[in-house]
CSV table of C-alpha atoms in Angstrom, one decimal:
chain,number,residue,atom,x,y,z
G,1,MET,CA,-3.1,12.9,-30.6
G,2,THR,CA,-3.3,10.6,-27.6
G,3,SER,CA,-2.2,7.1,-28.2
G,4,GLN,CA,-4.8,4.3,-27.9
G,5,THR,CA,-2.3,1.4,-27.6
G,6,ALA,CA,0.3,0.3,-25.1
G,7,THR,CA,3.1,-0.6,-27.4
G,8,VAL,CA,6.3,-0.6,-25.4
G,9,LEU,CA,9.5,0.5,-27.1
G,10,HIS,CA,12.9,-0.2,-25.4
G,11,PRO,CA,15.2,2.8,-25.9
G,12,PRO,CA,18.9,1.9,-25.7
G,13,ASP,CA,19.4,4.4,-22.9
G,14,LEU,CA,16.8,2.6,-20.7
G,15,PRO,CA,18.3,-0.9,-20.6
G,16,ASP,CA,16.6,-1.7,-17.2
G,17,LEU,CA,13.1,-0.9,-18.4
G,18,ASN,CA,10.5,-2.6,-16.2
G,19,PRO,CA,8.0,-4.1,-18.6
G,20,GLU,CA,5.1,-4.2,-16.2
G,21,PHE,CA,5.7,-0.6,-15.1
G,22,SER,CA,5.9,0.7,-18.7
G,23,THR,CA,2.9,-1.3,-19.8
G,24,GLN,CA,0.7,-0.1,-17.0
G,25,VAL,CA,1.8,3.5,-17.4
G,26,LEU,CA,1.1,3.5,-21.2
G,27,GLU,CA,-2.2,1.8,-20.7
G,28,GLY,CA,-3.2,4.2,-18.0
G,29,LEU,CA,-2.3,7.3,-20.0
G,30,SER,CA,-4.3,5.9,-22.9
G,31,ALA,CA,-7.4,5.3,-20.8
G,32,HIS,CA,-10.3,7.7,-20.3
G,33,PRO,CA,-10.0,9.0,-17.6
G,34,LYS,CA,-6.3,8.7,-17.3
G,35,ARG,CA,-5.0,6.6,-14.3
G,36,ILE,CA,-1.9,4.9,-13.0
G,37,PRO,CA,-2.0,2.2,-10.2
G,38,SER,CA,-0.9,3.5,-6.8
G,39,THR,CA,1.5,0.5,-6.6
G,40,TRP,CA,4.1,2.5,-8.5
G,41,PHE,CA,4.2,5.3,-5.8
G,42,TYR,CA,6.8,3.3,-3.9
G,43,ASP,CA,10.2,3.7,-5.3
G,44,HIS,CA,12.8,4.6,-2.7
G,45,ARG,CA,11.9,8.3,-2.6
G,46,GLY,CA,8.2,7.5,-2.6
G,47,SER,CA,8.6,5.2,0.4
G,48,GLU,CA,10.5,7.9,2.2
G,49,LEU,CA,7.8,10.5,1.5
G,50,PHE,CA,5.1,8.1,2.7
G,51,GLU,CA,6.9,7.7,6.0
G,52,GLN,CA,6.9,11.4,6.4
G,53,ILE,CA,3.1,11.5,5.7
G,54,THR,CA,2.6,9.0,8.5
G,55,GLU,CA,4.2,11.5,10.9
G,56,LEU,CA,2.0,14.5,9.9
G,57,ASN,CA,-0.5,15.9,12.4
G,58,GLU,CA,-3.3,15.6,9.9
G,59,TYR,CA,-2.6,11.9,9.2
G,60,TYR,CA,-4.6,10.3,12.0
G,61,LEU,CA,-4.4,6.7,10.7
G,62,THR,CA,-0.9,5.9,12.0
G,63,ARG,CA,-1.4,7.3,15.5
G,64,SER,CA,-4.7,5.5,15.9
G,65,GLU,CA,-3.5,2.2,14.7
G,66,THR,CA,-0.2,2.4,16.7
G,67,ALA,CA,-2.3,3.1,19.9
G,68,LEU,CA,-4.4,0.0,19.2
G,69,LEU,CA,-1.3,-2.2,18.7
G,70,ARG,CA,0.2,-1.0,22.0
G,71,ASN,CA,-3.1,-1.6,23.9
G,72,LEU,CA,-3.3,-5.1,22.6
G,73,HIS,CA,0.1,-6.2,23.9
G,74,ASP,CA,-1.4,-8.5,26.5
G,75,GLU,CA,-3.7,-10.2,24.1
G,76,PHE,CA,-1.0,-10.9,21.6
G,77,ALA,CA,1.2,-12.4,24.3
G,78,GLN,CA,-1.4,-15.2,24.8
G,79,LEU,CA,-0.9,-16.5,21.2
G,80,PRO,CA,1.1,-19.7,20.6
G,81,ALA,CA,4.8,-19.4,20.7
G,82,GLY,CA,7.1,-19.8,17.7
G,83,ALA,CA,4.9,-18.0,15.2
G,84,ALA,CA,6.0,-17.0,11.7
G,85,VAL,CA,5.0,-13.4,11.1
G,86,ILE,CA,4.5,-12.4,7.4
G,87,GLU,CA,3.9,-8.7,6.7
G,88,PHE,CA,2.4,-7.6,3.4
G,89,GLY,CA,3.6,-4.2,2.1
G,90,SER,CA,6.0,-3.8,5.0
G,91,GLY,CA,7.5,-0.4,4.0
G,92,SER,CA,9.6,0.9,6.9
G,93,SER,CA,8.2,-1.9,9.2
G,94,ARG,CA,7.7,0.8,11.9
G,95,LYS,CA,4.7,-0.9,13.5
G,96,THR,CA,6.2,-4.3,13.2
G,97,PRO,CA,8.2,-4.2,16.5
G,98,LEU,CA,4.9,-3.6,18.4
G,99,LEU,CA,3.6,-6.9,17.2
G,100,LEU,CA,6.9,-8.9,17.3
G,101,GLY,CA,7.6,-7.5,20.8
G,102,ALA,CA,4.2,-8.6,22.1
G,103,LEU,CA,4.2,-12.1,20.6
G,104,ASN,CA,5.4,-15.1,22.6
G,105,ALA,CA,8.9,-15.9,21.2
G,106,PRO,CA,8.1,-15.5,17.4
G,107,ALA,CA,10.3,-17.8,15.3
G,108,SER,CA,10.6,-15.8,12.1
G,109,TYR,CA,9.5,-12.6,10.3
G,110,THR,CA,9.1,-12.2,6.5
G,111,ALA,CA,8.7,-8.7,5.0
G,112,ILE,CA,7.1,-8.5,1.6
G,113,ASP,CA,7.4,-5.2,-0.3
G,114,ILE,CA,7.8,-4.0,-3.9
G,115,SER,CA,10.4,-1.4,-3.0
G,116,GLY,CA,13.6,-3.5,-2.8
G,117,ASP,CA,16.1,-1.0,-1.4
G,118,PHE,CA,13.7,0.3,1.2
G,119,LEU,CA,12.7,-3.3,2.1
G,120,ARG,CA,16.3,-4.4,2.7
G,121,GLN,CA,17.1,-1.3,4.7
G,122,SER,CA,14.1,-1.9,7.0
G,123,VAL,CA,14.9,-5.6,7.4
G,124,ARG,CA,18.4,-4.8,8.5
G,125,GLY,CA,17.0,-2.6,11.3
G,126,LEU,CA,14.7,-5.3,12.5
G,127,GLN,CA,17.4,-7.9,12.5
G,128,LEU,CA,19.5,-5.7,14.8
G,129,ARG,CA,16.5,-5.1,17.1
G,130,PHE,CA,15.5,-8.8,17.2
G,131,PRO,CA,18.8,-10.7,16.9
G,132,GLN,CA,17.1,-14.0,17.9
G,133,LEU,CA,14.6,-13.8,15.0
G,134,ASP,CA,15.0,-15.3,11.6
G,135,VAL,CA,14.3,-12.2,9.4
G,136,HIS,CA,13.7,-12.5,5.6
G,137,ALA,CA,13.0,-10.0,2.8
G,138,LEU,CA,10.8,-11.0,-0.1
G,139,GLU,CA,10.8,-8.4,-2.9
G,140,ALA,CA,7.5,-8.8,-4.6
G,141,ASP,CA,4.2,-7.2,-5.6
G,142,PHE,CA,1.9,-8.5,-2.9
G,143,THR,CA,-1.1,-7.6,-5.0
G,144,ALA,CA,-0.1,-10.4,-7.4
G,145,PRO,CA,0.0,-14.1,-6.7
G,146,LEU,CA,2.8,-14.8,-4.2
G,147,HIS,CA,5.1,-17.9,-3.9
G,148,TRP,CA,7.3,-18.9,-1.1
G,149,PRO,CA,11.0,-19.3,-1.9
G,150,ALA,CA,11.8,-23.0,-1.5
G,151,ALA,CA,14.3,-22.3,1.3
G,152,LEU,CA,11.6,-20.7,3.4
G,153,GLU,CA,8.4,-22.6,2.7
G,154,ALA,CA,9.1,-25.8,4.6
G,155,ASP,CA,10.0,-24.0,7.8
G,156,VAL,CA,7.2,-21.5,7.7
G,157,ARG,CA,4.6,-24.2,7.0
G,158,GLN,CA,5.5,-25.9,10.3
G,159,GLN,CA,5.0,-22.7,12.3
G,160,PRO,CA,1.8,-20.9,13.4
G,161,ARG,CA,1.4,-18.3,10.7
G,162,ILE,CA,0.3,-14.7,11.4
G,163,GLY,CA,-0.2,-12.4,8.5
G,164,PHE,CA,0.1,-8.6,9.2
G,165,PHE,CA,-1.3,-6.0,6.9
G,166,PRO,CA,-1.4,-2.6,8.8
G,167,GLY,CA,-1.8,1.0,7.7
G,168,SER,CA,-5.2,0.6,6.1
G,169,THR,CA,-3.4,-0.3,2.9
G,170,ILE,CA,-6.4,-2.6,2.2
G,171,GLY,CA,-8.2,0.7,1.4
G,172,ASN,CA,-6.1,1.1,-1.8
G,173,PHE,CA,-8.1,-1.8,-3.3
G,174,THR,CA,-11.6,-1.6,-4.6
G,175,PRO,CA,-14.0,-4.1,-2.8
G,176,GLU,CA,-13.4,-6.6,-5.6
G,177,GLN,CA,-9.6,-6.2,-5.4
G,178,ALA,CA,-9.7,-6.4,-1.6
G,179,VAL,CA,-11.5,-9.8,-1.8
G,180,ARG,CA,-8.9,-11.0,-4.4
G,181,PHE,CA,-6.0,-9.8,-2.1
G,182,LEU,CA,-7.5,-11.5,1.0
G,183,HIS,CA,-8.1,-14.7,-0.9
G,184,GLY,CA,-4.5,-14.6,-2.2
G,185,ALA,CA,-3.2,-14.0,1.3
G,186,ALA,CA,-5.2,-17.0,2.5
G,187,GLN,CA,-3.7,-19.2,-0.2
G,188,PHE,CA,-0.2,-17.9,0.6
G,189,LEU,CA,-0.4,-18.2,4.4
G,190,GLY,CA,-2.1,-21.6,4.3
G,191,PRO,CA,-4.8,-23.3,6.4
G,192,GLY,CA,-5.1,-22.3,10.0
G,193,ALA,CA,-3.3,-19.0,9.5
G,194,HIS,CA,-4.4,-15.7,11.1
G,195,LEU,CA,-4.4,-12.3,9.6
G,196,LEU,CA,-4.2,-9.0,11.4
G,197,VAL,CA,-5.5,-6.2,9.2
G,198,GLY,CA,-5.7,-2.4,9.8
G,199,VAL,CA,-8.8,-0.8,8.3
G,200,ASP,CA,-10.0,2.8,8.2
G,201,GLY,CA,-13.7,3.3,8.2
G,202,THR,CA,-13.7,7.1,8.5
G,203,GLN,CA,-16.5,8.9,6.6
G,204,ASP,CA,-16.0,12.4,7.9
G,205,LYS,CA,-14.8,14.6,5.0
G,206,ALA,CA,-13.5,17.3,7.4
G,207,LYS,CA,-11.0,14.7,8.8
G,208,LEU,CA,-10.3,12.9,5.5
G,209,ILE,CA,-9.3,15.8,3.2
G,210,PRO,CA,-6.6,17.2,5.5
G,211,ALA,CA,-5.2,13.7,5.9
G,212,TYR,CA,-4.7,13.4,2.2
G,213,ASP,CA,-3.9,17.1,1.4
G,214,ASP,CA,-1.7,18.3,4.3
G,215,ALA,CA,-0.7,21.9,4.9
G,216,ARG,CA,3.0,21.2,4.4
G,217,GLY,CA,2.5,19.6,1.0
G,218,VAL,CA,4.1,16.3,1.8
G,219,THR,CA,1.3,14.3,0.2
G,220,ALA,CA,1.4,16.5,-2.9
G,221,ALA,CA,5.2,15.8,-3.2
G,222,PHE,CA,4.4,12.1,-2.7
G,223,ASN,CA,1.9,12.2,-5.5
G,224,ARG,CA,4.1,14.2,-7.9
G,225,ASN,CA,7.0,11.8,-7.2
G,226,LEU,CA,5.2,9.3,-9.4
G,227,LEU,CA,5.8,11.6,-12.4
G,228,THR,CA,9.4,12.0,-11.4
G,229,ARG,CA,9.8,8.2,-11.3
G,230,ILE,CA,8.2,7.9,-14.7
G,231,ASN,CA,10.6,10.4,-16.1
G,232,ARG,CA,13.6,8.6,-14.6
G,233,GLU,CA,12.7,5.0,-15.4
G,234,LEU,CA,10.7,5.4,-18.6
G,235,GLY,CA,12.4,8.5,-20.2
G,236,ALA,CA,9.3,10.7,-20.0
G,237,ASP,CA,9.2,14.5,-20.0
G,238,PHE,CA,6.6,15.2,-17.3
G,239,ASN,CA,6.9,18.6,-15.7
G,240,ALA,CA,5.9,17.4,-12.2
G,241,GLN,CA,5.4,20.9,-10.9
G,242,ALA,CA,3.0,21.7,-13.7
G,243,PHE,CA,0.5,19.3,-12.1
G,244,ARG,CA,-1.6,20.1,-9.0
G,245,HIS,CA,-2.3,17.6,-6.3
G,246,VAL,CA,-6.0,17.1,-5.6
G,247,ALA,CA,-7.7,15.0,-2.9
G,248,ARG,CA,-11.5,14.4,-3.1
G,249,PHE,CA,-13.9,12.4,-1.0
G,250,ASP,CA,-16.5,10.3,-3.0
G,251,PRO,CA,-19.2,9.3,-0.4
G,252,ALA,CA,-21.1,7.2,-2.9
G,253,HIS,CA,-18.0,4.9,-3.2
G,254,SER,CA,-16.8,5.5,0.4
G,255,ARG,CA,-13.3,6.5,-0.8
G,256,ILE,CA,-10.8,9.3,-1.0
G,257,GLU,CA,-9.4,9.9,-4.5
G,258,MET,CA,-6.0,11.4,-5.3
G,259,HIS,CA,-5.4,13.0,-8.6
G,260,LEU,CA,-2.8,15.1,-10.4
G,261,LEU,CA,-4.6,17.9,-12.2
G,262,SER,CA,-3.2,19.7,-15.3
G,263,PRO,CA,-4.2,23.4,-15.0
G,264,ARG,CA,-3.4,24.0,-18.7
G,265,PRO,CA,-3.2,22.0,-21.9
G,266,GLN,CA,0.1,20.1,-22.1
G,267,THR,CA,1.6,17.1,-23.9
G,268,VAL,CA,3.8,14.4,-22.4
G,269,ARG,CA,6.1,12.1,-24.3
G,270,LEU,CA,7.5,8.7,-23.3
G,271,LEU,CA,8.6,5.5,-25.0
G,272,GLY,CA,7.9,6.9,-28.5
G,273,GLN,CA,4.3,8.0,-27.7
G,274,SER,CA,2.6,11.3,-26.9
G,275,PHE,CA,-0.2,12.0,-24.5
G,276,THR,CA,-2.2,15.2,-24.3
G,277,PHE,CA,-3.8,16.7,-21.1
G,278,ALA,CA,-6.6,19.1,-21.6
G,279,GLU,CA,-7.0,22.1,-19.2
G,280,GLY,CA,-8.4,20.7,-15.9
G,281,GLU,CA,-7.9,17.1,-16.9
G,282,THR,CA,-6.6,14.8,-14.2
G,283,LEU,CA,-4.5,11.7,-13.8
G,284,HIS,CA,-6.1,9.5,-11.2
G,285,THR,CA,-3.3,8.0,-9.0
G,286,GLU,CA,-4.9,6.5,-5.9
G,287,ASN,CA,-8.1,5.4,-4.2
G,288,SER,CA,-8.3,4.9,-0.5
G,289,TYR,CA,-11.5,3.1,0.3
G,290,LYS,CA,-12.9,3.5,3.8
G,291,TYR,CA,-14.4,0.3,5.0
G,292,PRO,CA,-16.6,0.4,8.2
G,293,VAL,CA,-16.4,-2.7,10.4
G,294,ALA,CA,-19.5,-4.5,9.0
G,295,MET,CA,-18.5,-3.9,5.4
G,296,PHE,CA,-15.0,-5.2,5.9
G,297,GLN,CA,-16.2,-8.3,7.7
G,298,ARG,CA,-18.4,-9.1,4.7
G,299,LEU,CA,-15.4,-8.8,2.4
G,300,ALA,CA,-13.3,-11.1,4.7
G,301,LEU,CA,-16.0,-13.7,4.8
G,302,SER,CA,-16.4,-13.8,1.0
G,303,ALA,CA,-12.6,-14.3,0.7
G,304,GLY,CA,-12.6,-17.4,3.0
G,305,TRP,CA,-11.6,-15.7,6.3
G,306,THR,CA,-13.6,-15.9,9.5
G,307,PRO,CA,-13.6,-12.7,11.5
G,308,GLN,CA,-12.8,-13.5,15.1
G,309,LYS,CA,-12.3,-10.1,16.8
G,310,HIS,CA,-12.0,-6.5,16.0
G,311,TRP,CA,-10.8,-3.5,18.0
G,312,LEU,CA,-11.8,0.1,17.3
G,313,ALA,CA,-9.7,3.2,18.1
G,314,ALA,CA,-11.1,5.4,20.8
G,315,ASP,CA,-11.2,8.7,18.8
G,316,THR,CA,-11.4,7.6,15.2
G,317,ASP,CA,-12.9,4.9,13.0
G,318,VAL,CA,-9.6,3.0,12.6
G,319,ALA,CA,-9.9,-0.7,13.4
G,320,LEU,CA,-7.8,-3.8,13.7
G,321,HIS,CA,-9.4,-7.0,12.5
G,322,TRP,CA,-8.3,-10.4,13.6
G,323,LEU,CA,-9.2,-13.1,11.0
G,324,GLN,CA,-8.6,-16.8,10.8
G,325,ARG,CA,-8.6,-19.1,7.9
């Protein structure tokens, strides 16, 4: 029988149990339909796999956004000198050099990411590339309220602040969650700040499905890695290969959904509880909302940002939005 509660036991062989992770997994497996927030994709291996996804032929988002950033070099160079750049969900920070290299003598860069090991590795690489820059790593969940470390806040508040949120990561949020994130980013960055956001507005199913279900199976491995992480960190007994990766486009909600489908009945145990999967039942692991320009601008306005400019890729519906608080 599937548990209906989220009581968290702390087995002695899991001394470093993350209470937020365990609670959200237990609650998600108890829900109908079953779901787990996509935030938990990004352990070290998950972050590595996502970087591989961004290099796939089918994954148009990275190529389109990178081309936009390169084409905007001259515009970014006109911004005030001495800016503090703050990146939300920095990952590998692969696109960050395009922004830092275009800006007029930026003063500092702060990377915010939930995957600590991957974050520190990326920050070390940027520090070597930009030795004149003060580079900081803030290990945190950027979907939750953020707070500046005391040692950084005074300096950053005196600098022009530019938030950076590339990769269409905003699409992982429902419209309501996107507004909450944008409002929280405004509070964190402070009055007068700017925010550069990458947003995908693609509605073409023929382009979307391959981007989230590639021929090499990298996205499938990324999706299943969530189960591997749950096994390792929560002592579960998922058979990750017994679940099939599924990507669907829901035009009514303008979103791609990722699921893990159980092709046969099976039971999973973790933290003293059991959860049954019926044949064909899925675990919903990610939404990627596709926000056309006008829709995203309405969200930004409702969160306290003023849309100033946007740039649209030549061959896709990927856009960069320049907002000001």
